[in-house]
mmCIF file of C-alpha atoms in Angstrom:
data_model
loop_
_atom_site.group_PDB
_atom_site.id
_atom_site.type_symbol
_atom_site.label_atom_id
_atom_site.label_comp_id
_atom_site.label_asym_id
_atom_site.label_seq_id
_atom_site.Cartn_x
_atom_site.Cartn_y
_atom_site.Cartn_z
ATOM 1 C CA UNK A 1 18.134 -105.708 -73.085
ATOM 2 C CA UNK A 2 16.447 -102.538 -72.000
ATOM 3 C CA UNK A 3 18.350 -99.252 -71.752
ATOM 4 C CA UNK A 4 17.588 -95.718 -70.929
ATOM 5 C CA UNK A 5 18.004 -92.941 -73.883
ATOM 6 C CA UNK A 6 20.890 -90.806 -72.771
ATOM 7 C CA UNK A 7 22.278 -87.661 -74.624
ATOM 8 C CA UNK A 8 24.528 -86.470 -76.041
ATOM 9 C CA UNK A 9 26.353 -89.625 -76.926
ATOM 10 C CA UNK A 10 29.581 -87.801 -76.590
ATOM 11 C CA UNK A 11 30.898 -84.281 -75.842
ATOM 12 C CA UNK A 12 34.191 -82.648 -76.648
ATOM 13 C CA UNK A 13 34.743 -79.523 -74.675
ATOM 14 C CA UNK A 14 37.507 -77.052 -73.465
ATOM 15 C CA UNK A 15 38.440 -77.202 -69.931
ATOM 16 C CA UNK A 16 36.475 -74.598 -67.834
ATOM 17 C CA UNK A 17 33.409 -75.176 -69.817
ATOM 18 C CA UNK A 18 30.022 -76.483 -68.319
ATOM 19 C CA UNK A 19 28.499 -79.578 -69.368
ATOM 20 C CA UNK A 20 25.096 -80.822 -69.340
ATOM 21 C CA UNK A 21 23.557 -84.246 -70.182
ATOM 22 C CA UNK A 22 20.129 -85.869 -69.883
ATOM 23 C CA UNK A 23 18.413 -89.393 -69.352
ATOM 24 C CA UNK A 24 14.965 -90.165 -70.478
ATOM 25 C CA UNK A 25 12.742 -93.307 -69.884
ATOM 26 C CA UNK A 26 9.410 -94.507 -71.089
ATOM 27 C CA UNK A 27 8.777 -95.806 -67.592
ATOM 28 C CA UNK A 28 8.747 -94.152 -64.199
ATOM 29 C CA UNK A 29 11.600 -94.620 -61.674
ATOM 30 C CA UNK A 30 11.814 -93.757 -58.075
ATOM 31 C CA UNK A 31 15.407 -93.341 -57.864
ATOM 32 C CA UNK A 32 17.997 -92.171 -60.398
ATOM 33 C CA UNK A 33 21.481 -92.601 -60.035
ATOM 34 C CA UNK A 34 24.561 -90.993 -61.971
ATOM 35 C CA UNK A 35 27.595 -93.087 -62.423
ATOM 36 C CA UNK A 36 31.049 -92.217 -64.095
ATOM 37 C CA UNK A 37 33.276 -95.016 -65.544
ATOM 38 C CA UNK A 38 36.918 -94.561 -66.217
ATOM 39 C CA UNK A 39 38.635 -96.774 -68.882
ATOM 40 C CA UNK A 40 39.368 -100.073 -67.333
ATOM 41 C CA UNK A 41 37.223 -99.375 -64.276
ATOM 42 C CA UNK A 42 33.910 -100.207 -62.822
ATOM 43 C CA UNK A 43 31.244 -97.474 -62.741
ATOM 44 C CA UNK A 44 31.461 -95.201 -59.710
ATOM 45 C CA UNK A 45 28.395 -93.531 -58.055
ATOM 46 C CA UNK A 46 28.496 -89.747 -58.271
ATOM 47 C CA UNK A 47 24.964 -88.681 -57.206
ATOM 48 C CA UNK A 48 21.750 -90.473 -56.170
ATOM 49 C CA UNK A 49 18.306 -88.833 -56.414
ATOM 50 C CA UNK A 50 15.304 -90.027 -54.674
ATOM 51 C CA UNK A 51 12.332 -87.662 -54.948
ATOM 52 C CA UNK A 52 10.708 -85.953 -58.072
ATOM 53 C CA UNK A 53 11.969 -82.538 -58.584
ATOM 54 C CA UNK A 54 14.935 -82.937 -56.250
ATOM 55 C CA UNK A 55 18.178 -81.235 -57.124
ATOM 56 C CA UNK A 56 21.423 -82.543 -55.540
ATOM 57 C CA UNK A 57 24.842 -81.357 -55.777
ATOM 58 C CA UNK A 58 28.259 -83.191 -55.259
ATOM 59 C CA UNK A 59 31.111 -80.569 -55.757
ATOM 60 C CA UNK A 60 30.890 -79.340 -59.113
ATOM 61 C CA UNK A 61 28.266 -81.984 -60.331
ATOM 62 C CA UNK A 62 24.626 -81.023 -60.063
ATOM 63 C CA UNK A 63 21.899 -83.603 -60.872
ATOM 64 C CA UNK A 64 17.983 -83.335 -60.995
ATOM 65 C CA UNK A 65 15.302 -85.897 -60.679
ATOM 66 C CA UNK A 66 12.821 -84.826 -63.463
ATOM 67 C CA UNK A 67 9.174 -83.894 -62.259
ATOM 68 C CA UNK A 68 7.656 -86.578 -64.493
ATOM 69 C CA UNK A 69 10.200 -89.245 -62.788
ATOM 70 C CA UNK A 70 10.948 -90.345 -66.396
ATOM 71 C CA UNK A 71 13.961 -88.265 -66.800
ATOM 72 C CA UNK A 72 17.063 -87.014 -64.995
ATOM 73 C CA UNK A 73 19.810 -84.194 -65.765
ATOM 74 C CA UNK A 74 23.354 -83.950 -64.888
ATOM 75 C CA UNK A 75 25.494 -80.889 -65.196
ATOM 76 C CA UNK A 76 29.240 -80.398 -64.470
ATOM 77 C CA UNK A 77 30.451 -76.998 -64.090
ATOM 78 C CA UNK A 78 33.992 -75.576 -64.922
ATOM 79 C CA UNK A 79 35.022 -79.046 -66.354
ATOM 80 C CA UNK A 80 38.553 -80.402 -65.860
ATOM 81 C CA UNK A 81 40.619 -82.754 -67.626
ATOM 82 C CA UNK A 82 39.942 -85.559 -64.888
ATOM 83 C CA UNK A 83 36.316 -85.290 -65.715
ATOM 84 C CA UNK A 84 36.961 -87.421 -68.813
ATOM 85 C CA UNK A 85 35.163 -90.616 -68.939
ATOM 86 C CA UNK A 86 31.668 -92.086 -69.738
ATOM 87 C CA UNK A 87 28.810 -90.984 -67.717
ATOM 88 C CA UNK A 88 25.925 -93.357 -67.040
ATOM 89 C CA UNK A 89 22.354 -92.646 -65.816
ATOM 90 C CA UNK A 90 20.624 -95.352 -64.194
ATOM 91 C CA UNK A 91 17.074 -95.690 -63.051
ATOM 92 C CA UNK A 92 16.023 -97.790 -60.105
ATOM 93 C CA UNK A 93 12.603 -98.784 -58.314
ATOM 94 C CA UNK A 94 13.587 -99.669 -55.017
ATOM 95 C CA UNK A 95 11.366 -100.935 -52.380
ATOM 96 C CA UNK A 96 10.438 -104.061 -54.389
ATOM 97 C CA UNK A 97 12.233 -107.321 -54.203
ATOM 98 C CA UNK A 98 15.168 -106.351 -56.354
ATOM 99 C CA UNK A 99 17.828 -103.648 -56.949
ATOM 100 C CA UNK A 100 17.755 -104.083 -60.557
ATOM 101 C CA UNK A 101 19.384 -100.969 -62.194
ATOM 102 C CA UNK A 102 18.432 -100.082 -65.817
ATOM 103 C CA UNK A 103 21.331 -98.074 -67.259
ATOM 104 C CA UNK A 104 21.461 -95.373 -69.890
ATOM 105 C CA UNK A 105 23.395 -95.721 -73.032
ATOM 106 C CA UNK A 106 26.392 -93.432 -71.637
ATOM 107 C CA UNK A 107 27.680 -90.219 -72.504
ATOM 108 C CA UNK A 108 31.443 -89.881 -73.538
ATOM 109 C CA UNK A 109 33.011 -86.710 -72.250
ATOM 110 C CA UNK A 110 36.256 -85.506 -73.415
ATOM 111 C CA UNK A 111 37.929 -82.524 -72.010
ATOM 112 C CA UNK A 112 40.643 -80.598 -73.953
ATOM 113 C CA UNK A 113 43.114 -78.989 -71.356
ATOM 114 C CA UNK K 1 38.241 -98.366 -54.130
ATOM 115 C CA UNK K 2 34.449 -99.377 -53.966
ATOM 116 C CA UNK K 3 35.440 -102.480 -51.581
ATOM 117 C CA UNK K 4 34.010 -104.833 -54.249
ATOM 118 C CA UNK K 5 36.808 -107.333 -55.284
ATOM 119 C CA UNK K 6 36.771 -109.249 -58.648
ATOM 120 C CA UNK K 7 39.102 -111.742 -59.892
ATOM 121 C CA UNK K 8 40.470 -112.445 -62.501
ATOM 122 C CA UNK K 9 40.979 -108.901 -64.038
ATOM 123 C CA UNK K 10 41.545 -110.171 -67.393
ATOM 124 C CA UNK K 11 40.835 -113.556 -69.003
ATOM 125 C CA UNK K 12 41.458 -114.924 -72.436
ATOM 126 C CA UNK K 13 39.912 -118.211 -73.343
ATOM 127 C CA UNK K 14 38.852 -120.231 -76.326
ATOM 128 C CA UNK K 15 35.333 -120.761 -77.661
ATOM 129 C CA UNK K 16 33.487 -123.817 -76.236
ATOM 130 C CA UNK K 17 35.386 -123.449 -72.783
ATOM 131 C CA UNK K 18 34.076 -122.633 -69.627
ATOM 132 C CA UNK K 19 35.279 -119.844 -67.228
ATOM 133 C CA UNK K 20 34.355 -118.864 -63.492
ATOM 134 C CA UNK K 21 34.387 -115.180 -62.314
ATOM 135 C CA UNK K 22 34.858 -114.478 -58.608
ATOM 136 C CA UNK K 23 33.508 -111.640 -56.526
ATOM 137 C CA UNK K 24 33.868 -110.592 -52.935
ATOM 138 C CA UNK K 25 31.480 -107.805 -51.895
ATOM 139 C CA UNK K 26 31.880 -105.068 -49.614
ATOM 140 C CA UNK K 27 32.217 -106.099 -46.051
ATOM 141 C CA UNK K 28 28.757 -106.323 -44.623
ATOM 142 C CA UNK K 29 26.926 -106.343 -47.973
ATOM 143 C CA UNK K 30 24.290 -109.164 -48.231
ATOM 144 C CA UNK K 31 23.518 -108.666 -51.793
ATOM 145 C CA UNK K 32 25.601 -109.457 -55.130
ATOM 146 C CA UNK K 33 24.646 -108.411 -58.580
ATOM 147 C CA UNK K 34 26.212 -109.353 -61.892
ATOM 148 C CA UNK K 35 26.315 -107.168 -64.745
ATOM 149 C CA UNK K 36 27.577 -107.378 -68.434
ATOM 150 C CA UNK K 37 29.052 -104.570 -70.326
ATOM 151 C CA UNK K 38 29.552 -104.813 -74.021
ATOM 152 C CA UNK K 39 29.689 -102.399 -76.834
ATOM 153 C CA UNK K 40 26.462 -103.155 -78.451
ATOM 154 C CA UNK K 41 24.311 -103.947 -75.348
ATOM 155 C CA UNK K 42 25.683 -101.531 -72.902
ATOM 156 C CA UNK K 43 25.406 -102.350 -69.076
ATOM 157 C CA UNK K 44 23.065 -105.157 -68.733
ATOM 158 C CA UNK K 45 21.694 -106.778 -65.349
ATOM 159 C CA UNK K 46 22.352 -110.501 -65.332
ATOM 160 C CA UNK K 47 21.538 -111.845 -61.681
ATOM 161 C CA UNK K 48 21.092 -110.725 -58.140
ATOM 162 C CA UNK K 49 21.617 -112.968 -55.057
ATOM 163 C CA UNK K 50 20.722 -111.816 -51.555
ATOM 164 C CA UNK K 51 22.228 -113.679 -48.542
ATOM 165 C CA UNK K 52 22.936 -116.918 -50.597
ATOM 166 C CA UNK K 53 19.568 -116.891 -52.540
ATOM 167 C CA UNK K 54 18.723 -115.861 -55.920
ATOM 168 C CA UNK K 55 16.488 -112.775 -55.908
ATOM 169 C CA UNK K 56 16.175 -111.537 -59.493
ATOM 170 C CA UNK K 57 17.075 -112.606 -62.909
ATOM 171 C CA UNK K 58 17.804 -110.281 -65.930
ATOM 172 C CA UNK K 59 19.399 -111.079 -69.309
ATOM 173 C CA UNK K 60 21.372 -113.971 -68.191
ATOM 174 C CA UNK K 61 21.870 -116.884 -70.759
ATOM 175 C CA UNK K 62 21.255 -120.361 -69.946
ATOM 176 C CA UNK K 63 24.790 -121.268 -70.458
ATOM 177 C CA UNK K 64 25.574 -118.891 -67.623
ATOM 178 C CA UNK K 65 25.108 -119.534 -63.802
ATOM 179 C CA UNK K 66 25.845 -117.905 -60.529
ATOM 180 C CA UNK K 67 25.810 -118.711 -56.918
ATOM 181 C CA UNK K 68 26.482 -116.969 -53.553
ATOM 182 C CA UNK K 69 28.298 -118.844 -50.874
ATOM 183 C CA UNK K 70 27.720 -118.705 -47.217
ATOM 184 C CA UNK K 71 30.639 -116.238 -46.739
ATOM 185 C CA UNK K 72 28.675 -114.001 -49.213
ATOM 186 C CA UNK K 73 31.255 -114.184 -52.014
ATOM 187 C CA UNK K 74 29.818 -115.009 -55.378
ATOM 188 C CA UNK K 75 30.870 -116.843 -58.673
ATOM 189 C CA UNK K 76 29.610 -116.343 -62.137
ATOM 190 C CA UNK K 77 30.111 -119.523 -64.304
ATOM 191 C CA UNK K 78 30.186 -119.097 -68.104
ATOM 192 C CA UNK K 79 30.117 -122.251 -70.099
ATOM 193 C CA UNK K 80 30.099 -123.165 -73.824
ATOM 194 C CA UNK K 81 31.608 -119.865 -74.566
ATOM 195 C CA UNK K 82 31.075 -117.952 -77.750
ATOM 196 C CA UNK K 83 32.767 -115.076 -79.366
ATOM 197 C CA UNK K 84 29.943 -112.821 -78.413
ATOM 198 C CA UNK K 85 30.392 -113.492 -74.839
ATOM 199 C CA UNK K 86 33.313 -111.305 -74.807
ATOM 200 C CA UNK K 87 32.729 -108.496 -72.453
ATOM 201 C CA UNK K 88 33.397 -106.867 -69.197
ATOM 202 C CA UNK K 89 31.584 -108.453 -66.383
ATOM 203 C CA UNK K 90 30.922 -106.322 -63.206
ATOM 204 C CA UNK K 91 30.003 -107.629 -59.837
ATOM 205 C CA UNK K 92 28.198 -105.051 -57.563
ATOM 206 C CA UNK K 93 27.014 -105.266 -54.096
ATOM 207 C CA UNK K 94 24.782 -103.529 -51.596
ATOM 208 C CA UNK K 95 23.799 -103.959 -48.042
ATOM 209 C CA UNK K 96 20.453 -105.186 -48.325
ATOM 210 C CA UNK K 97 18.268 -106.836 -51.305
ATOM 211 C CA UNK K 98 16.718 -103.454 -52.025
ATOM 212 C CA UNK K 99 17.713 -99.937 -51.388
ATOM 213 C CA UNK K 100 19.240 -97.111 -52.881
ATOM 214 C CA UNK K 101 22.779 -97.547 -53.845
ATOM 215 C CA UNK K 102 24.867 -100.214 -55.352
ATOM 216 C CA UNK K 103 28.652 -100.239 -55.554
ATOM 217 C CA UNK K 104 30.665 -101.883 -58.385
ATOM 218 C CA UNK K 105 33.871 -103.568 -58.658
ATOM 219 C CA UNK K 106 36.395 -103.096 -61.244
ATOM 220 C CA UNK K 107 35.289 -105.707 -63.595
ATOM 221 C CA UNK K 108 36.624 -108.860 -65.226
ATOM 222 C CA UNK K 109 37.601 -108.622 -68.868
ATOM 223 C CA UNK K 110 36.745 -111.657 -70.693
ATOM 224 C CA UNK K 111 37.866 -112.248 -74.238
ATOM 225 C CA UNK K 112 36.853 -115.178 -76.134
ATOM 226 C CA UNK K 113 38.950 -116.261 -79.120
#
Protein backbone atom coordinates (compact mmCIF):
# COMPACT_ATOMS: atom_id res chain seq x y z
CA UNK A 1 0.00 0.00 0.00
CA UNK A 2 0.94 3.62 -0.40
CA UNK A 3 2.94 5.29 2.35
CA UNK A 4 4.56 8.69 2.61
CA UNK A 5 8.28 8.97 3.25
CA UNK A 6 8.93 10.13 6.77
CA UNK A 7 12.32 10.89 8.29
CA UNK A 8 14.08 10.21 10.45
CA UNK A 9 12.87 6.69 11.19
CA UNK A 10 13.85 7.06 14.82
CA UNK A 11 15.36 9.61 17.17
CA UNK A 12 16.94 9.15 20.58
CA UNK A 13 17.36 12.48 22.34
CA UNK A 14 17.90 14.02 25.74
CA UNK A 15 15.10 15.73 27.60
CA UNK A 16 15.02 19.41 26.75
CA UNK A 17 16.28 19.02 23.19
CA UNK A 18 14.32 20.17 20.17
CA UNK A 19 13.12 17.65 17.59
CA UNK A 20 12.45 18.00 13.87
CA UNK A 21 10.91 15.49 11.53
CA UNK A 22 9.55 15.70 8.02
CA UNK A 23 7.34 13.95 5.57
CA UNK A 24 7.49 13.94 1.79
CA UNK A 25 5.17 12.77 -0.93
CA UNK A 26 5.32 12.30 -4.66
CA UNK A 27 1.82 13.69 -4.96
CA UNK A 28 0.06 16.81 -3.75
CA UNK A 29 -2.24 16.96 -0.73
CA UNK A 30 -4.53 19.77 0.33
CA UNK A 31 -4.41 18.76 3.97
CA UNK A 32 -1.56 17.52 6.13
CA UNK A 33 -2.14 15.98 9.53
CA UNK A 34 0.26 14.94 12.26
CA UNK A 35 -0.62 12.14 14.67
CA UNK A 36 1.08 10.65 17.71
CA UNK A 37 0.65 7.04 18.66
CA UNK A 38 1.47 5.71 22.11
CA UNK A 39 2.07 1.98 22.63
CA UNK A 40 -1.19 0.05 22.51
CA UNK A 41 -3.20 3.12 21.58
CA UNK A 42 -4.68 4.57 18.45
CA UNK A 43 -3.20 7.58 16.66
CA UNK A 44 -4.14 10.88 18.26
CA UNK A 45 -4.43 13.99 16.13
CA UNK A 46 -1.87 16.66 17.06
CA UNK A 47 -2.03 19.27 14.34
CA UNK A 48 -3.97 19.79 11.10
CA UNK A 49 -2.72 22.00 8.25
CA UNK A 50 -4.96 23.23 5.44
CA UNK A 51 -3.02 25.70 3.35
CA UNK A 52 0.35 25.65 1.59
CA UNK A 53 2.88 27.58 3.65
CA UNK A 54 0.72 27.46 6.77
CA UNK A 55 2.55 27.32 10.09
CA UNK A 56 0.50 26.07 13.03
CA UNK A 57 1.41 25.57 16.67
CA UNK A 58 -0.08 23.42 19.40
CA UNK A 59 1.83 24.06 22.61
CA UNK A 60 5.42 22.95 22.11
CA UNK A 61 4.56 21.49 18.69
CA UNK A 62 4.84 23.45 15.47
CA UNK A 63 4.02 22.08 12.05
CA UNK A 64 4.31 23.53 8.58
CA UNK A 65 2.57 22.77 5.33
CA UNK A 66 5.20 22.84 2.60
CA UNK A 67 4.89 25.34 -0.22
CA UNK A 68 4.96 22.61 -2.84
CA UNK A 69 2.09 20.82 -1.00
CA UNK A 70 4.20 17.69 -1.20
CA UNK A 71 5.79 17.91 2.21
CA UNK A 72 5.25 18.84 5.81
CA UNK A 73 7.42 19.35 8.88
CA UNK A 74 6.88 18.87 12.60
CA UNK A 75 9.00 20.42 15.31
CA UNK A 76 8.83 19.68 19.01
CA UNK A 77 10.58 22.12 21.29
CA UNK A 78 12.02 21.38 24.74
CA UNK A 79 11.15 17.69 24.62
CA UNK A 80 9.92 15.91 27.74
CA UNK A 81 9.68 12.18 28.52
CA UNK A 82 5.97 12.00 27.71
CA UNK A 83 6.77 13.00 24.12
CA UNK A 84 7.91 9.41 23.61
CA UNK A 85 5.91 7.63 20.94
CA UNK A 86 5.58 7.21 17.21
CA UNK A 87 4.74 10.27 15.18
CA UNK A 88 2.92 9.88 11.89
CA UNK A 89 2.25 12.36 9.17
CA UNK A 90 -0.79 11.86 6.98
CA UNK A 91 -1.84 13.44 3.72
CA UNK A 92 -5.42 13.95 2.75
CA UNK A 93 -7.30 15.39 -0.20
CA UNK A 94 -10.63 16.42 1.22
CA UNK A 95 -13.40 17.95 -0.80
CA UNK A 96 -13.78 14.78 -2.80
CA UNK A 97 -15.93 11.83 -1.95
CA UNK A 98 -13.72 10.29 0.67
CA UNK A 99 -11.44 10.92 3.59
CA UNK A 100 -8.70 8.52 2.62
CA UNK A 101 -5.66 9.28 4.74
CA UNK A 102 -2.26 8.25 3.40
CA UNK A 103 0.07 7.76 6.32
CA UNK A 104 3.80 8.20 6.60
CA UNK A 105 6.13 5.47 7.72
CA UNK A 106 6.41 6.94 11.21
CA UNK A 107 9.15 8.43 13.38
CA UNK A 108 9.89 6.73 16.67
CA UNK A 109 10.89 9.25 19.31
CA UNK A 110 12.67 8.23 22.50
CA UNK A 111 13.47 10.85 25.14
CA UNK A 112 16.08 10.22 27.78
CA UNK A 113 15.22 11.94 31.09
CA UNK B 1 -10.37 9.46 24.83
CA UNK B 2 -11.30 10.02 21.18
CA UNK B 3 -14.90 8.89 21.66
CA UNK B 4 -14.47 6.04 19.18
CA UNK B 5 -15.01 2.68 20.85
CA UNK B 6 -13.67 -0.60 19.53
CA UNK B 7 -14.20 -4.15 20.75
CA UNK B 8 -12.59 -6.50 21.42
CA UNK B 9 -9.28 -4.94 22.41
CA UNK B 10 -7.40 -8.19 21.96
CA UNK B 11 -8.25 -11.34 20.06
CA UNK B 12 -6.33 -14.53 19.43
CA UNK B 13 -7.66 -16.98 16.90
CA UNK B 14 -6.52 -19.82 14.69
CA UNK B 15 -5.85 -19.79 10.97
CA UNK B 16 -8.92 -20.41 8.88
CA UNK B 17 -11.26 -18.90 11.44
CA UNK B 18 -13.52 -15.88 11.14
CA UNK B 19 -13.73 -12.90 13.49
CA UNK B 20 -15.80 -9.76 13.76
CA UNK B 21 -14.46 -6.46 15.04
CA UNK B 22 -16.90 -3.88 16.25
CA UNK B 23 -16.75 -0.08 16.24
CA UNK B 24 -18.94 2.64 17.69
CA UNK B 25 -18.14 6.05 16.20
CA UNK B 26 -18.10 9.32 18.09
CA UNK B 27 -21.53 10.65 18.84
CA UNK B 28 -22.89 12.41 15.78
CA UNK B 29 -20.24 11.14 13.37
CA UNK B 30 -21.70 9.67 10.20
CA UNK B 31 -18.55 8.27 8.67
CA UNK B 32 -16.59 5.25 9.81
CA UNK B 33 -13.21 4.13 8.51
CA UNK B 34 -11.23 0.96 9.03
CA UNK B 35 -7.45 0.91 9.00
CA UNK B 36 -4.95 -1.91 9.40
CA UNK B 37 -1.59 -1.40 11.06
CA UNK B 38 1.15 -3.97 10.62
CA UNK B 39 4.90 -3.84 10.99
CA UNK B 40 5.63 -4.27 7.31
CA UNK B 41 2.82 -2.21 5.77
CA UNK B 42 2.32 0.53 8.34
CA UNK B 43 -1.11 2.14 8.61
CA UNK B 44 -3.24 1.25 5.62
CA UNK B 45 -6.75 2.38 4.76
CA UNK B 46 -9.17 -0.52 4.29
CA UNK B 47 -12.66 0.86 3.80
CA UNK B 48 -14.96 3.79 4.55
CA UNK B 49 -18.69 3.91 5.22
CA UNK B 50 -20.85 7.00 5.32
CA UNK B 51 -24.32 6.90 6.81
CA UNK B 52 -24.69 3.20 6.12
CA UNK B 53 -23.27 3.14 2.62
CA UNK B 54 -19.86 2.14 1.41
CA UNK B 55 -18.00 5.28 0.34
CA UNK B 56 -14.47 4.15 -0.51
CA UNK B 57 -12.37 1.04 -0.63
CA UNK B 58 -8.68 0.81 0.00
CA UNK B 59 -6.41 -2.18 0.40
CA UNK B 60 -9.10 -4.48 1.72
CA UNK B 61 -8.81 -8.16 0.92
CA UNK B 62 -11.75 -10.07 -0.54
CA UNK B 63 -11.76 -12.23 2.59
CA UNK B 64 -12.61 -9.10 4.58
CA UNK B 65 -15.90 -7.27 4.57
CA UNK B 66 -17.51 -4.51 6.54
CA UNK B 67 -20.84 -2.87 7.09
CA UNK B 68 -22.32 0.11 8.87
CA UNK B 69 -25.64 -0.33 10.60
CA UNK B 70 -28.54 2.13 10.95
CA UNK B 71 -27.33 3.13 14.42
CA UNK B 72 -24.01 3.98 12.70
CA UNK B 73 -21.89 1.38 14.42
CA UNK B 74 -19.74 -0.68 12.13
CA UNK B 75 -18.36 -4.18 11.97
CA UNK B 76 -15.32 -5.50 10.15
CA UNK B 77 -15.52 -9.18 9.32
CA UNK B 78 -12.30 -11.07 8.69
CA UNK B 79 -12.63 -14.61 7.36
CA UNK B 80 -10.34 -17.50 6.36
CA UNK B 81 -7.74 -15.90 8.56
CA UNK B 82 -4.08 -16.25 7.75
CA UNK B 83 -1.01 -15.64 9.88
CA UNK B 84 -0.33 -12.47 7.91
CA UNK B 85 -3.64 -10.98 9.00
CA UNK B 86 -2.23 -10.49 12.49
CA UNK B 87 -2.28 -6.74 13.00
CA UNK B 88 -3.85 -3.84 14.81
CA UNK B 89 -7.17 -2.89 13.29
CA UNK B 90 -8.29 0.66 13.89
CA UNK B 91 -11.65 2.21 13.45
CA UNK B 92 -11.93 5.95 12.99
CA UNK B 93 -14.82 8.32 12.55
CA UNK B 94 -15.56 11.78 11.27
CA UNK B 95 -18.69 13.95 11.15
CA UNK B 96 -19.06 13.80 7.39
CA UNK B 97 -17.87 11.70 4.49
CA UNK B 98 -15.16 14.20 3.74
CA UNK B 99 -13.47 16.93 5.65
CA UNK B 100 -10.53 17.71 7.72
CA UNK B 101 -10.09 15.48 10.72
CA UNK B 102 -10.55 11.86 11.60
CA UNK B 103 -10.45 10.47 15.14
CA UNK B 104 -9.15 6.99 15.85
CA UNK B 105 -10.22 4.39 18.35
CA UNK B 106 -7.75 2.44 20.45
CA UNK B 107 -7.66 -0.47 18.06
CA UNK B 108 -8.29 -4.20 18.14
CA UNK B 109 -5.20 -6.39 18.38
CA UNK B 110 -5.71 -9.50 16.26
CA UNK B 111 -3.27 -12.36 16.57
CA UNK B 112 -3.70 -15.33 14.24
CA UNK B 113 -1.88 -18.47 15.35
